[in-house]
Short mmCIF file of C-alpha atoms in Angstrom, two decimals:
data_model
loop_
_atom_site.label_atom_id
_atom_site.label_comp_id
_atom_site.label_asym_id
_atom_site.label_seq_id
_atom_site.Cartn_x
_atom_site.Cartn_y
_atom_site.Cartn_z
CA MET G 1 25.62 -35.58 -3.09
CA ALA G 2 25.52 -31.97 -4.26
CA LEU G 3 25.58 -30.81 -0.62
CA LYS G 4 28.70 -32.92 0.07
CA THR G 5 30.40 -31.55 -3.05
CA ALA G 6 29.56 -27.97 -2.13
CA SER G 7 30.74 -28.54 1.45
CA ALA G 8 33.97 -30.14 0.27
CA LEU G 9 34.56 -27.28 -2.17
CA LEU G 10 33.98 -24.74 0.60
CA VAL G 11 36.36 -26.53 2.97
CA MET G 12 39.04 -26.83 0.27
CA THR G 13 38.66 -23.15 -0.63
CA LEU G 14 39.12 -22.11 2.97
CA LEU G 15 42.05 -24.48 3.49
CA LEU G 16 43.84 -23.30 0.36
CA GLY G 17 43.77 -19.63 1.18
CA GLY G 18 40.14 -18.72 1.28
CA CYS G 19 38.32 -16.58 -1.16
CA GLY G 20 39.30 -13.03 -2.04
CA MET G 21 36.89 -11.61 0.48
CA PHE G 22 38.77 -13.23 3.39
CA ALA G 23 42.27 -12.84 2.03
CA ALA G 24 44.66 -10.48 3.74
CA LYS G 25 44.71 -7.09 2.08
CA PRO G 26 48.09 -5.63 1.20
CA GLN G 27 48.97 -2.52 3.12
CA THR G 28 48.28 0.40 0.82
CA SER G 29 49.65 3.29 2.85
CA ARG G 30 53.19 3.24 4.15
CA THR G 31 54.48 5.85 6.50
CA ALA G 32 57.59 7.66 5.40
CA PRO G 33 60.72 7.06 7.46
CA ALA G 34 61.12 9.63 10.18
CA ALA G 35 64.03 11.91 10.88
CA MET G 36 66.67 10.55 13.20
CA PRO G 37 66.69 12.35 16.56
CA LEU G 38 69.72 14.62 16.53
CA THR G 39 71.50 13.57 19.70
CA ALA G 40 75.24 13.43 20.26
CA ASP G 41 75.12 9.61 20.30
CA ASN G 42 73.15 9.40 17.06
CA VAL G 43 75.46 11.85 15.31
CA ALA G 44 78.47 9.84 16.52
CA HIS G 45 76.84 6.73 15.00
CA VAL G 46 76.41 8.56 11.67
CA ARG G 47 80.02 9.77 11.78
CA ASP G 48 81.31 6.24 12.42
CA ALA G 49 79.15 4.69 9.70
CA VAL G 50 80.13 7.32 7.13
CA THR G 51 83.82 7.00 8.04
CA LYS G 52 83.69 3.22 7.57
CA ALA G 53 81.78 3.54 4.30
CA LYS G 54 84.26 6.11 2.94
CA ALA G 55 87.14 3.75 3.69
CA SER G 56 85.51 0.98 1.66
CA GLN G 57 84.41 3.03 -1.36
CA ALA G 58 86.43 4.34 -4.26
CA LYS G 59 86.37 8.12 -4.51
CA PRO G 60 84.24 9.52 -7.30
CA LEU G 61 86.32 10.46 -10.32
CA ALA G 62 83.76 12.46 -12.27
CA PRO G 63 80.93 14.80 -11.29
CA GLU G 64 78.29 12.28 -12.38
CA GLU G 65 79.70 9.70 -9.93
CA TYR G 66 79.10 11.87 -6.86
CA GLN G 67 75.38 11.08 -6.56
CA ALA G 68 75.90 7.31 -6.33
CA TYR G 69 78.86 7.82 -4.01
CA ALA G 70 76.79 10.08 -1.75
CA ARG G 71 73.96 7.54 -1.68
CA ARG G 72 76.30 4.68 -0.72
CA VAL G 73 78.49 6.57 1.76
CA TYR G 74 76.32 9.27 3.30
CA VAL G 75 72.84 7.70 3.17
CA ALA G 76 72.86 3.91 2.91
CA SER G 77 75.64 3.51 5.48
CA TRP G 78 73.46 4.56 8.40
CA SER G 79 69.90 5.57 7.54
CA GLY G 80 68.03 2.24 7.98
CA GLU G 81 64.69 3.14 9.49
CA HIS G 82 65.41 6.87 9.38
CA SER G 83 65.22 9.27 6.48
CA ALA G 84 68.47 11.07 5.78
CA ALA G 85 66.58 13.82 3.94
CA ALA G 86 64.16 14.36 6.83
CA THR G 87 67.08 14.36 9.27
CA THR G 88 68.94 16.93 7.16
CA ASP G 89 65.79 19.08 7.01
CA ALA G 90 65.57 18.97 10.81
CA ALA G 91 69.30 19.62 11.19
CA LEU G 92 69.16 22.70 8.97
CA ALA G 93 66.39 24.14 11.14
CA LEU G 94 68.06 23.22 14.43
CA ALA G 95 71.50 24.44 13.36
CA LYS G 96 70.09 27.94 12.88
CA ALA G 97 69.20 27.86 16.57
CA GLY G 98 72.74 26.81 17.53
CA ASN G 99 72.11 23.09 18.13
CA ASP G 100 75.58 21.49 18.23
CA PRO G 101 74.58 17.92 17.21
CA ALA G 102 72.69 19.39 14.25
CA ARG G 103 75.78 21.34 13.18
CA GLN G 104 77.94 18.25 13.54
CA TYR G 105 75.46 16.25 11.47
CA LEU G 106 75.57 18.89 8.72
CA THR G 107 79.36 18.87 8.79
CA ILE G 108 79.30 15.13 8.12
CA MET G 109 76.43 14.98 5.65
CA VAL G 110 76.68 18.25 3.72
CA TYR G 111 80.11 19.82 4.06
CA ASP G 112 82.24 16.68 3.97
CA ILE G 113 81.36 15.81 0.39
CA GLN G 114 82.03 19.43 -0.63
CA LEU G 115 85.48 19.16 0.91
CA LEU G 116 86.07 15.89 -0.94
CA SER G 117 85.12 17.49 -4.27
CA ALA G 118 87.46 20.41 -3.59
CA MET G 119 90.33 18.11 -2.67
CA GLU G 120 89.74 16.07 -5.82
CA ALA G 121 89.52 19.29 -7.90
CA ALA G 122 86.04 18.33 -9.09
CA SER G 123 84.00 21.22 -10.38
CA LEU G 124 80.31 20.72 -9.67
CA SER G 125 77.66 23.17 -10.82
CA PRO G 126 74.63 24.05 -8.68
CA GLU G 127 72.64 21.58 -10.79
CA ASP G 128 75.27 18.90 -10.08
CA TRP G 129 74.99 19.61 -6.35
CA ARG G 130 71.19 19.36 -6.55
CA ALA G 131 71.61 15.94 -8.18
CA VAL G 132 74.09 14.91 -5.48
CA TYR G 133 72.11 16.08 -2.46
CA VAL G 134 68.54 15.50 -3.61
CA GLY G 135 69.22 12.52 -5.88
CA SER G 136 71.16 10.64 -3.22
CA GLY G 137 68.57 11.28 -0.52
CA ILE G 138 70.70 13.55 1.65
CA MET G 139 68.27 16.47 1.27
CA SER G 140 64.78 17.17 0.08
CA ASP G 141 64.41 19.51 -2.87
CA ALA G 142 62.95 22.20 -0.59
CA ALA G 143 65.88 21.88 1.81
CA PHE G 144 68.35 22.14 -1.06
CA THR G 145 66.66 25.30 -2.32
CA GLY G 146 66.83 26.83 1.16
CA TYR G 147 70.43 25.71 1.57
CA MET G 148 71.42 27.32 -1.73
CA THR G 149 69.68 30.56 -0.70
CA MET G 150 71.62 30.61 2.58
CA SER G 151 74.82 29.73 0.76
CA ARG G 152 74.46 32.61 -1.69
CA ALA G 153 73.82 34.96 1.23
CA GLY G 154 77.02 33.78 2.93
CA LYS G 155 75.11 32.32 5.88
CA VAL G 156 76.18 28.69 5.60
CA VAL G 157 78.72 27.93 8.30
CA PRO G 158 79.51 24.46 9.65
#
C-alpha cells in the first residue's frame, strides 16, 4: 500500500509540473539588443517610422516633456529588436569616417529634435539634453559625453 501511494505521489508530481529539480529554469542572462546595421534601407525605415510617429504625437510644450517625446517618436517608433543607443553609438563612429547612412541616421535621431526645440523656442540646458538623449534611449551616456565634446569643439555637422 505504501509503495502504491508513493508511486501515485511520484506520478502526480511529475504530471503536475515535476519537482523543482526538473522544472525549467528561467533565463538569467539576456543579451542586450544590438545596433541596427546602418544601411540606406534601414535608415529609410527609421526616417519613415519617425515621420509617422511625429505626425501622431503632440509636440512637447516644456523642456521636461522632450524626454518622453523623444522616447515615443525617435526610439519606440522603430527600434524593436535593435538598440537605438547602440545604433547611435555606431553612427557617431561611422559618421566621422564619412559614412552617408550614418550621417542620415544622426540627422534624424539627433539633429531633428534640436531643430524642433529651436522652432518651438524651447531653451534646453546641456543637462536637459542629457536627459533627452540618454533618458529616452537615443544615446548612451558615453556617446552623449563624446557628442557634447565634439559639439563644443565645433565638429558636429549633420
